[in-house]
Each structure stands twice: as structure tokens, then as C-alpha cells.
Short mmCIF file of C-alpha atoms in Angstrom, two decimals:
data_model
loop_
_atom_site.label_atom_id
_atom_site.label_comp_id
_atom_site.label_asym_id
_atom_site.label_seq_id
_atom_site.Cartn_x
_atom_site.Cartn_y
_atom_site.Cartn_z
CA MET A 1 99.96 189.82 219.86
CA GLU A 2 98.21 186.48 219.77
CA SER A 3 99.68 183.22 220.91
CA SER A 4 101.32 180.31 219.17
CA ASN A 5 98.03 178.44 219.02
CA GLY A 6 97.44 180.04 215.65
CA ILE A 7 100.93 179.56 214.28
CA LEU A 8 101.15 176.83 211.66
CA LEU A 9 104.13 174.72 212.62
CA ASP A 10 103.84 171.06 211.69
CA SER A 11 104.49 168.61 214.51
CA GLY A 12 107.74 166.68 214.41
CA THR A 13 109.69 168.99 212.07
CA ASN A 14 112.22 169.87 214.80
CA GLU A 15 111.38 173.54 214.31
CA LEU A 16 110.14 176.15 216.72
CA GLU A 17 109.37 179.84 216.76
CA ILE A 18 110.83 182.03 219.46
CA ILE A 19 109.95 185.50 220.61
CA GLU A 20 113.06 187.61 221.12
CA PHE A 21 112.95 190.21 223.87
CA GLN A 22 115.53 192.45 225.51
CA ILE A 23 116.59 193.37 229.01
CA HIS A 24 119.36 195.97 229.33
CA ASN A 25 120.55 195.36 225.75
CA ASN A 26 120.78 191.60 226.30
CA SER A 27 118.71 189.39 223.99
CA PHE A 28 116.64 186.52 225.37
CA GLY A 29 114.12 184.13 223.90
CA ILE A 30 110.98 182.23 224.80
CA ASN A 31 109.27 179.49 222.82
CA VAL A 32 106.15 180.95 221.18
CA ILE A 33 104.24 177.85 222.26
CA LYS A 34 104.45 179.07 225.89
CA VAL A 35 103.07 182.52 225.09
CA LYS A 36 99.36 183.34 225.30
CA GLU A 37 99.74 187.00 224.40
CA ILE A 38 101.93 190.09 224.74
CA ILE A 39 100.31 193.14 226.32
CA GLN A 40 101.05 196.66 227.43
CA PRO A 41 101.79 196.95 231.17
CA LEU A 42 98.75 197.01 233.43
CA PRO A 43 98.41 198.51 236.93
CA VAL A 44 100.19 196.20 239.39
CA THR A 45 99.01 195.52 242.93
CA TYR A 46 101.94 195.13 245.32
CA ILE A 47 101.91 192.00 247.51
CA PRO A 48 103.61 192.35 250.92
CA HIS A 49 106.27 189.72 251.72
CA ALA A 50 106.09 188.21 248.24
CA HIS A 51 109.14 186.59 246.65
CA PRO A 52 111.69 189.25 245.51
CA PHE A 53 111.15 188.29 241.85
CA ILE A 54 107.42 189.02 242.09
CA LYS A 55 106.51 192.59 241.17
CA GLY A 56 102.88 192.07 242.18
CA ILE A 57 99.64 190.90 240.62
CA ILE A 58 97.45 192.14 237.79
CA GLN A 59 93.90 191.46 236.73
CA LEU A 60 93.58 190.32 233.12
CA ARG A 61 90.08 189.58 231.82
CA GLY A 62 88.92 188.46 235.24
CA GLU A 63 92.01 186.40 236.07
CA VAL A 64 94.46 187.41 238.79
CA LEU A 65 97.99 186.71 237.54
CA PRO A 66 101.43 187.16 239.14
CA VAL A 67 103.96 189.44 237.42
CA VAL A 68 107.60 188.33 237.48
CA ASP A 69 110.26 191.01 236.92
CA LEU A 70 112.86 189.29 234.74
CA ARG A 71 115.41 192.03 235.46
CA LYS A 72 115.50 190.92 239.08
CA VAL A 73 115.53 187.22 238.13
CA LEU A 74 118.56 187.76 235.91
CA GLN A 75 120.22 190.26 238.27
CA LEU A 76 120.22 192.94 235.58
CA GLY A 77 119.21 195.86 237.75
CA GLU A 78 116.02 197.29 239.13
CA SER A 79 112.79 197.62 237.21
CA THR A 80 112.47 200.89 235.30
CA THR A 81 109.52 202.17 233.32
CA ASN A 82 109.95 202.84 229.61
CA ALA A 83 107.65 203.26 226.63
CA ASP A 84 108.63 199.92 225.05
CA GLU A 85 108.08 197.82 228.17
CA LYS A 86 105.88 194.75 227.64
CA TYR A 87 104.22 192.01 229.67
CA ILE A 88 104.53 188.50 228.24
CA VAL A 89 101.58 186.38 229.37
CA THR A 90 102.62 182.73 229.46
CA GLU A 91 101.04 179.36 230.18
CA PHE A 92 102.99 176.22 231.07
CA ASN A 93 102.98 173.65 233.87
CA LYS A 94 99.21 174.21 233.88
CA GLN A 95 99.53 177.75 235.20
CA LYS A 96 99.64 181.29 233.85
CA VAL A 97 102.46 183.68 234.74
CA VAL A 98 103.24 187.18 233.40
CA PHE A 99 106.85 188.20 232.74
CA GLN A 100 107.89 191.87 232.58
CA VAL A 101 110.51 192.61 229.90
CA GLN A 102 112.13 195.77 228.57
CA ASN A 103 110.82 195.32 225.03
CA VAL A 104 109.89 192.65 222.48
CA THR A 105 111.76 192.78 219.19
CA GLN A 106 110.82 190.01 216.74
CA ILE A 107 109.89 186.37 216.13
CA HIS A 108 112.39 183.88 214.68
CA ARG A 109 111.65 180.50 213.17
CA ILE A 110 114.59 178.17 213.78
CA SER A 111 115.48 174.52 214.07
CA TRP A 112 116.25 172.95 217.44
CA ASP A 113 119.61 171.82 216.05
CA GLN A 114 120.58 175.52 215.84
CA ILE A 115 120.25 175.80 219.62
CA GLU A 116 123.47 175.01 221.46
CA LYS A 117 123.49 173.64 224.98
CA PRO A 118 125.20 176.08 227.37
CA SER A 119 128.72 175.13 228.40
CA ASP A 120 129.19 174.01 232.00
CA LEU A 121 132.03 176.53 232.13
CA TYR A 122 129.63 179.48 232.18
CA SER A 123 126.38 177.75 233.06
CA GLY A 124 126.47 176.43 236.62
CA ASP A 125 123.73 174.81 238.67
CA GLU A 126 122.06 178.15 239.31
CA ALA A 127 122.03 179.27 235.68
CA LYS A 128 118.68 179.90 234.07
CA ILE A 129 119.85 179.43 230.47
CA ILE A 130 118.82 176.29 228.56
CA GLY A 131 120.18 177.17 225.13
CA VAL A 132 122.16 179.65 223.04
CA ILE A 133 121.13 180.79 219.55
CA LYS A 134 123.62 182.57 217.32
CA LYS A 135 121.92 185.06 214.96
CA ASN A 136 124.43 186.94 212.81
CA ASP A 137 126.62 188.84 215.32
CA ASN A 138 124.05 188.53 218.08
CA MET A 139 123.36 185.79 220.61
CA ILE A 140 119.91 185.00 221.97
CA LEU A 141 119.77 183.20 225.30
CA MET A 142 116.84 180.81 225.81
CA LEU A 143 115.62 181.10 229.39
CA ASP A 144 114.49 178.21 231.60
CA PHE A 145 111.11 179.65 232.57
CA GLU A 146 110.03 176.49 234.37
CA ARG A 147 113.05 176.74 236.65
CA ILE A 148 112.38 180.43 237.33
CA VAL A 149 108.81 179.68 238.43
CA THR A 150 109.87 176.68 240.52
CA GLU A 151 112.48 178.83 242.26
CA ILE A 152 109.77 181.33 243.16
CA ASN A 153 107.35 178.62 244.30
CA PRO A 154 108.94 175.17 244.81
CA GLU A 155 105.51 173.61 245.20
CA THR A 156 104.94 174.05 241.46
CA GLY A 157 107.83 171.67 240.74
CA ILE A 158 108.05 167.90 240.85
CA ASN A 159 107.19 166.49 244.26
CA LYS A 160 108.53 162.98 244.57
CA ASN A 161 106.84 162.54 247.95
CA GLU A 162 103.61 162.00 246.04
CA ILE A 163 105.03 158.70 244.78
CA LYS A 164 105.03 157.18 248.25
CA LYS A 165 101.24 157.32 248.19
CA LEU A 166 101.20 154.94 245.23
CA GLY A 167 102.62 152.09 247.31
CA LYS A 168 105.46 149.63 246.74
CA ARG A 169 106.08 147.93 243.40
CA GLU A 170 108.74 145.68 241.91
CA ARG A 171 109.90 147.16 238.61
CA SER A 172 113.69 147.05 238.93
CA SER A 173 114.18 144.83 235.87
CA LYS A 174 112.36 147.22 233.53
CA ARG A 175 114.51 149.46 231.34
CA ILE A 176 113.52 153.03 230.55
CA VAL A 177 115.12 155.66 228.29
CA VAL A 178 114.59 159.32 229.28
CA ALA A 179 115.36 162.38 227.11
CA GLU A 180 115.44 165.55 229.26
CA ASP A 181 117.77 168.52 228.83
CA SER A 182 117.49 169.95 232.36
CA SER A 183 120.05 168.50 234.78
CA LEU A 184 117.79 169.48 237.67
CA LEU A 185 114.84 167.59 236.21
CA ARG A 186 116.98 164.59 235.25
CA LYS A 187 117.90 164.22 238.91
CA LEU A 188 114.32 164.69 240.08
CA ILE A 189 113.01 162.17 237.54
CA HIS A 190 115.78 159.73 238.45
CA ASP A 191 114.98 159.97 242.17
CA THR A 192 111.25 159.68 241.53
CA LEU A 193 111.53 156.66 239.23
CA TYR A 194 113.85 155.01 241.74
CA GLU A 195 111.33 155.63 244.51
CA ALA A 196 108.68 154.02 242.29
CA GLY A 197 110.81 150.92 241.75
CA TYR A 198 112.21 151.79 238.32
CA GLU A 199 115.95 151.55 238.92
CA ASN A 200 117.23 150.82 235.40
CA VAL A 201 117.03 154.17 233.58
CA GLU A 202 119.25 155.65 230.85
CA PHE A 203 119.22 159.46 230.67
CA PHE A 204 120.06 161.62 227.63
CA GLU A 205 120.24 165.40 227.28
CA ASN A 206 118.24 165.56 224.06
CA GLY A 207 116.29 163.52 221.53
CA LYS A 208 119.26 163.26 219.18
CA ASP A 209 121.47 161.43 221.69
CA ALA A 210 118.58 159.22 222.82
CA PHE A 211 117.74 158.24 219.24
CA GLN A 212 121.37 157.40 218.48
CA TYR A 213 121.38 155.13 221.54
CA LEU A 214 118.25 153.34 220.33
CA GLU A 215 119.76 152.96 216.86
CA SER A 216 122.93 151.48 218.36
CA ILE A 217 120.82 148.74 219.95
CA LEU A 218 119.32 147.87 216.57
CA MET A 219 122.72 147.98 214.87
CA ALA A 220 124.00 145.48 217.45
CA GLY A 221 121.31 143.09 216.29
CA LYS A 222 119.45 143.11 219.60
CA ASN A 223 115.70 142.92 220.09
CA ILE A 224 114.69 146.44 221.11
CA LEU A 225 111.99 145.27 223.52
CA ASP A 226 114.55 143.19 225.39
CA GLU A 227 116.67 146.31 225.93
CA VAL A 228 114.13 149.13 226.33
CA GLN A 229 110.57 148.79 227.60
CA LEU A 230 109.60 152.48 227.61
CA ILE A 231 110.70 155.94 226.43
CA ILE A 232 109.99 159.22 228.27
CA THR A 233 110.75 162.49 226.53
CA ASP A 234 110.54 166.21 227.20
CA ILE A 235 109.50 168.47 224.29
CA GLU A 236 111.85 171.46 224.49
CA MET A 237 115.43 170.21 223.99
CA PRO A 238 118.41 171.53 222.00
CA GLN A 239 119.48 169.55 218.92
CA MET A 240 116.28 167.48 218.65
CA ASP A 241 112.98 168.21 220.34
CA GLY A 242 110.64 165.61 221.82
CA HIS A 243 108.07 165.74 219.04
CA HIS A 244 110.68 165.10 216.35
CA PHE A 245 112.28 162.38 218.49
CA THR A 246 108.90 160.68 218.99
CA LYS A 247 108.14 160.88 215.27
CA LYS A 248 111.49 159.26 214.37
CA VAL A 249 110.88 156.46 216.88
CA LYS A 250 107.36 155.79 215.63
CA ASN A 251 108.43 155.90 211.98
CA ASN A 252 110.99 153.15 212.61
CA GLU A 253 109.39 149.71 212.25
CA GLN A 254 111.39 148.15 215.08
CA LEU A 255 111.53 151.10 217.48
CA SER A 256 107.82 151.85 217.06
CA GLN A 257 107.02 148.89 219.32
CA VAL A 258 108.38 150.82 222.32
CA PRO A 259 105.77 152.99 224.10
CA VAL A 260 106.60 156.72 224.22
CA ILE A 261 105.32 159.06 226.93
CA ILE A 262 105.82 162.79 226.46
CA PHE A 263 106.40 164.48 229.85
CA SER A 264 106.45 168.23 229.35
CA SER A 265 105.28 171.56 230.73
CA LEU A 266 103.74 172.18 227.29
CA ILE A 267 101.01 169.53 227.53
CA THR A 268 97.82 171.58 227.38
CA ASP A 269 94.40 170.89 225.87
CA SER A 270 95.23 173.12 222.91
CA LEU A 271 98.65 171.53 222.27
CA ARG A 272 97.97 167.86 223.05
CA HIS A 273 97.17 167.17 219.39
CA LYS A 274 100.81 167.82 218.47
CA GLY A 275 101.91 164.78 220.45
CA GLU A 276 99.08 162.69 219.05
CA ILE A 277 100.10 163.52 215.48
CA VAL A 278 103.65 162.19 216.02
CA GLY A 279 102.35 158.99 217.63
CA ALA A 280 102.98 159.47 221.36
CA ASP A 281 101.33 156.71 223.39
CA ASP A 282 100.63 159.07 226.28
CA GLN A 283 101.25 162.67 227.33
CA VAL A 284 101.61 163.94 230.89
CA SER A 285 101.99 167.55 231.98
CA LYS A 286 104.82 168.53 234.29
CA PRO A 287 104.95 168.53 237.23
CA GLU A 288 102.39 165.66 237.62
CA ILE A 289 105.02 163.02 238.33
CA ASN A 290 102.57 160.67 240.07
CA GLN A 291 100.45 160.62 236.92
CA LEU A 292 103.60 159.82 234.92
CA ILE A 293 104.31 156.82 237.16
CA LEU A 294 100.75 155.56 236.72
CA GLN A 295 101.10 155.81 232.94
CA ILE A 296 104.45 154.00 233.07
CA ASP A 297 102.80 151.25 235.10
CA GLN A 298 100.16 150.87 232.41
CA HIS A 299 102.59 150.61 229.52
CA ILE A 300 105.28 148.47 231.15
CA LYS A 301 104.13 144.89 231.61
#
């Protein structure tokens, strides 16, 4: 099955396509945009002393790729071989990772506003669920694949120590709006921006809340550039994704003056055009936080 690169989804429509897969009769989903292909299982080479989630490595068209057993990640039992088993080959955060699943069922096209944020009551700090989709009598849980990979190898995540190499700066008066659905990443971005001298930051869990905040500034009759000097947005967020959020900002005569940087694990050479179409001023791939700071420095005067 080929990747999302060939799927015709217009940028900024607030829609996505998800691949539904199952593990022990539970339904999960992954954004098609992360998926390079879906393949039959290949022979796996065991790696001694690897992380418990890592089944081993495979060779795929000359590339050596790690295989993550999602059953172990989700604590749904040991890996078992069955005829429907599939390997989902993904690419995000500028790396390729293979995920072993029980079977792949179908593709759904949905709107981000159909994805509900998990309740704190059943989704604690260690949860790996970023959204819940209700389909008829079934529920599909959207997994936080970035968090899973970072848990396996923390070095693939945001490293705020890199910021210290950029030197001191005085930016405390500059105001930034950030739309990011992950509480873990909100904290990391907050700490990193603070380290870089950007102390005045408003965080929102999705593009919808961030846009309503920006609109409230306009409704109060304030000059937007006096209140907000820069916007940073993720792409994958419940309610309103980053592409749709960026498009709404850039289609508003007053808000369009504010620079928008998309900071996402989905910034790849083949997907960069999506951000360009909606008018993003810059795009930076997670986890390159030092590059994000350099871009902020350029756009904030």
C-alpha cells in the first residue's frame, strides 16, 4: 500500500486520512501522512540489550530499520504471529520506523474537529493517546507515535541544551502564541523558549483555541502586532490542525501580518509544499528546536 504522498487532500481543509489498524480487537489510528507503505512482515534480526519495545531490525530496500512491537508499547500482550499481521513503515521526525500491528483494516477520511482530545481522567502523563474518534459504535484511538519513539530513544526528542550554544539574547518583551496539543511538548517548548530569552508565551492545545484568542484581540480593538509578534503551530491537533489554522490566520487581513512558523514532525521535503500553500512563513521539523529559535530570531524584530 503506497503512502499518503499520492493522496489528494487539499492543504488547509482541516481534513486528514487515517489508517485504522487493530491490536487484540482494539482499534487504533495513524495519520496517513506519516505512512510510507504497509508491508508483509520481513525476517527480523534480534538486537541484544535493545529497548523492550524493539522487536529487532529489518532490511528494506537497502535500509536498516527498527521494528517496534506496538503490542508491547500498549501493554496488550506478547507478540504473536498471524496471517493478517502487517508492518507499517513510517517517516516522521526525519527518521523511519516500522511498527508491527495485528492487522490493517481500512482508511477513513475525517475532519480534525471529529477528533476529541482524551480526558485527563483516563489519559495521564504516560498515556500514548492523542485523540479519540467515534465511528458508529466503535472508537478509534489515535496514537502519539512521536512520544513512543522518544520514549524508546530520548535523543530523538527535543534537546533544550542545544539552545545554550546559541548564546544569550534579550527577547523577554516579545509575545509568542503557540498551538501544540501535546502537554509534554508544550512544557519542552516553554522551557526551551524561556532558555532562549522568550518568556512571554501563550500556549493553546489546538488551532481552534489559538485562533479564537487572536480573534479576541481584534475584537477588543487592539493592534495585533502590539499583542502578538509570532505564531508557532504544530500540524496534527484535534479540533483544528496547523495547516487550517495557518490558512485562517493568513486569510485574515489583520492577522496575516503576524509571522507563522510551523513546527512539526511532518515537515519533510515531500510535504513542505502543504505549509507553503497555506502561507506559512517558515517550517521547521521536530525535534530541531535550535533551528526553530534561529527562525524565531529572524522573524521577531
